[in-house]
Structures are given as structure tokens and as C-alpha cells.
PDB file of C-alpha atoms in Angstrom:
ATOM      1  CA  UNK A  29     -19.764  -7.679 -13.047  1.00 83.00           C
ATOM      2  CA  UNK A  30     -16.536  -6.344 -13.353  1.00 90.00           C
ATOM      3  CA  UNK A  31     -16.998  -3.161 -11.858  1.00 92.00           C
ATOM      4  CA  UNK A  32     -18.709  -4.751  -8.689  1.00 94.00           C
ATOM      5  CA  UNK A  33     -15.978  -7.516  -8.827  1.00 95.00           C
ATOM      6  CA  UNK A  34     -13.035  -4.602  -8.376  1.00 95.00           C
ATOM      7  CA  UNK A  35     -15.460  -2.666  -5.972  1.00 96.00           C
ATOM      8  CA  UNK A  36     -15.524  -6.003  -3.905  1.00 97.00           C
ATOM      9  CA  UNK A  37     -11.381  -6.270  -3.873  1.00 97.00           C
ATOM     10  CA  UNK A  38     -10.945  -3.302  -3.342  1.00 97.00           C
ATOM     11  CA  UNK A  39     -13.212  -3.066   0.135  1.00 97.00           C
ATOM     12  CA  UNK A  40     -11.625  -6.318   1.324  1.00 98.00           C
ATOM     13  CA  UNK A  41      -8.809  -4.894   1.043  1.00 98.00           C
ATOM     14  CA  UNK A  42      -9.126  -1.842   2.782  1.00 97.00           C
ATOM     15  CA  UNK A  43     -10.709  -4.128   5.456  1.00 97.00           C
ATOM     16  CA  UNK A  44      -7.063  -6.129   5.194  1.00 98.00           C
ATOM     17  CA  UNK A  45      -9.085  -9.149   4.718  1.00 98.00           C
ATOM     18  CA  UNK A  46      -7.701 -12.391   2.914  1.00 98.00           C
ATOM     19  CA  UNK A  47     -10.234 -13.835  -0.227  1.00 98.00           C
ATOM     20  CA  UNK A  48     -10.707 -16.627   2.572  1.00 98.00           C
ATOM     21  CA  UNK A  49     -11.478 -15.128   5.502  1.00 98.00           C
ATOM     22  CA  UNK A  50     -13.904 -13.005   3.438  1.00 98.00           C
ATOM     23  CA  UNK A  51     -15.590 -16.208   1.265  1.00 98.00           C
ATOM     24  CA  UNK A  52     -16.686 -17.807   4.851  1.00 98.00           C
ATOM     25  CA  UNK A  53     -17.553 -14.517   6.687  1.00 98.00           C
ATOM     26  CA  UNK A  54     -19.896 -14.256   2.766  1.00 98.00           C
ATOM     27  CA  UNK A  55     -20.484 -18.743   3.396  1.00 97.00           C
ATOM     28  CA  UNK A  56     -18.956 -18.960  -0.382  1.00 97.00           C
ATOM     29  CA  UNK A  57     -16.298 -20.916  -1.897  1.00 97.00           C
ATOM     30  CA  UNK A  58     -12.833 -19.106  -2.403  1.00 97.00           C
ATOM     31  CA  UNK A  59     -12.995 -19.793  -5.937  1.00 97.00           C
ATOM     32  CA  UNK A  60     -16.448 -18.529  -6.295  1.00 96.00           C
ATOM     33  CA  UNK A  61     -15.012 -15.045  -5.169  1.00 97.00           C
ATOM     34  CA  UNK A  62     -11.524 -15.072  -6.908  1.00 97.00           C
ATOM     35  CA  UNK A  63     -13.899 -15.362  -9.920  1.00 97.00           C
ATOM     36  CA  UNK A  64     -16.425 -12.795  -8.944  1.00 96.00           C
ATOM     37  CA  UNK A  65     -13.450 -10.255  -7.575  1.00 97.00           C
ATOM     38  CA  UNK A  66     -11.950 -10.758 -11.630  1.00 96.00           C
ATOM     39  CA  UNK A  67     -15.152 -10.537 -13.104  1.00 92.00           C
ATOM     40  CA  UNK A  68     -15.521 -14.146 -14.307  1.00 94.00           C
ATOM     41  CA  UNK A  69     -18.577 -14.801 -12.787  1.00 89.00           C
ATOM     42  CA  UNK A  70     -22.514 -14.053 -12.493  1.00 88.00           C
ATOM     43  CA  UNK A  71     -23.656 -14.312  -9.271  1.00 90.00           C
ATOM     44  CA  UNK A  72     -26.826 -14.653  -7.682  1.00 93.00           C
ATOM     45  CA  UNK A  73     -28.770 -11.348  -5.874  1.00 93.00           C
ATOM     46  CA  UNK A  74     -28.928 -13.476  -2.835  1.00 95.00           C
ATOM     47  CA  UNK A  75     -24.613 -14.009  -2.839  1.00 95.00           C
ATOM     48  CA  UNK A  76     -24.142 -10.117  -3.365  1.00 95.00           C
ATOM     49  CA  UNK A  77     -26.090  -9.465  -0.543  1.00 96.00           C
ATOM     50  CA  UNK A  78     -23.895 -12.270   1.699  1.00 97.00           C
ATOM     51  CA  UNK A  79     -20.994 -10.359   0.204  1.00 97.00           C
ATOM     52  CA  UNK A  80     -22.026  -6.835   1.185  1.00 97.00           C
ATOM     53  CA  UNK A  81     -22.983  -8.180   4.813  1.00 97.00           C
ATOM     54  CA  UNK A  82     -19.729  -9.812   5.477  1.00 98.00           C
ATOM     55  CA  UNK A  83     -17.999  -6.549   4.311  1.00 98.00           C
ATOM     56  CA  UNK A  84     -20.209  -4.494   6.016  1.00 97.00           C
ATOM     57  CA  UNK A  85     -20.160  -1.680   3.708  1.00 95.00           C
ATOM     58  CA  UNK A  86     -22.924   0.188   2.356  1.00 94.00           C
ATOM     59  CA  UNK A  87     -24.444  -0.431  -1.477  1.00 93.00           C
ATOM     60  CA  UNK A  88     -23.578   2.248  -2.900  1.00 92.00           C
ATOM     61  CA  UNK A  89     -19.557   1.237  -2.524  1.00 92.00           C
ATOM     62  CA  UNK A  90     -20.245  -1.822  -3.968  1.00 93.00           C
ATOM     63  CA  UNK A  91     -22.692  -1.492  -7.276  1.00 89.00           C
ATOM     64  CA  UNK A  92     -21.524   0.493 -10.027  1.00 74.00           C
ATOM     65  CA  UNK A  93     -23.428   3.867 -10.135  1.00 72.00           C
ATOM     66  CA  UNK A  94     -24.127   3.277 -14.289  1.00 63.00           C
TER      67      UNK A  94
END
């Protein structure tokens, strides 16, 4: 989870998108993804998929390749 936490950051980022503006573009809690970007938490299939939409960035940039 950390890997796709830091892949998740880092993509925001490049998209100069706050952890807000991307938690309701992804309809999560702020604190849901401050914990997922630091690998604190295990998240549902269904909430990485919400994620990758709202980023709009292919899978491959997101999961870990290992």
C-alpha cells in the first residue's frame, strides 16, 4: 500500500491538485487519502478505482509493477 500510496501523491501532484480537491473529485474523506497517500491504510478495490478515475491516469502509474 505504500508504493500505490506514493504513486497516488505523486500524480496529484503533478496534476497540482490539493488532497481535497482530489478526495471529492475520488467522493472520499480527506483523511481517508492522507492515510492511503502515507500508506496507513487498506482500501477497498472499488476506492482505488474512484482514485484512478479522478486522477485520470492510467493503471499502470498507479499499482506497483511487483
Amino acid at each position: 500500500m505504500k508504493t500505490f500510496g506514493a504513486n497516488v501523491r505523486r500524480e496529484r501532484c503533478a496534476k497540482s491538485l490539493t488532497q481535497e480537491k482530489l478526495a471529492e473529485l475520488a467522493s472520499i474523506s480527506t483523511r481517508n487519502l492522507q492515510k492511503v497517500e502515507s500508506g496507513e491504510l487498506n482500501i477497498l478495490l472499488t476506492t482505488t478505482v474512484r482514485i484512478q478515475l479522478a486522477l485520470r491516469c492510467p493503471w499502470k502509474r498507479l499499482m506497483p509493477s511487483e
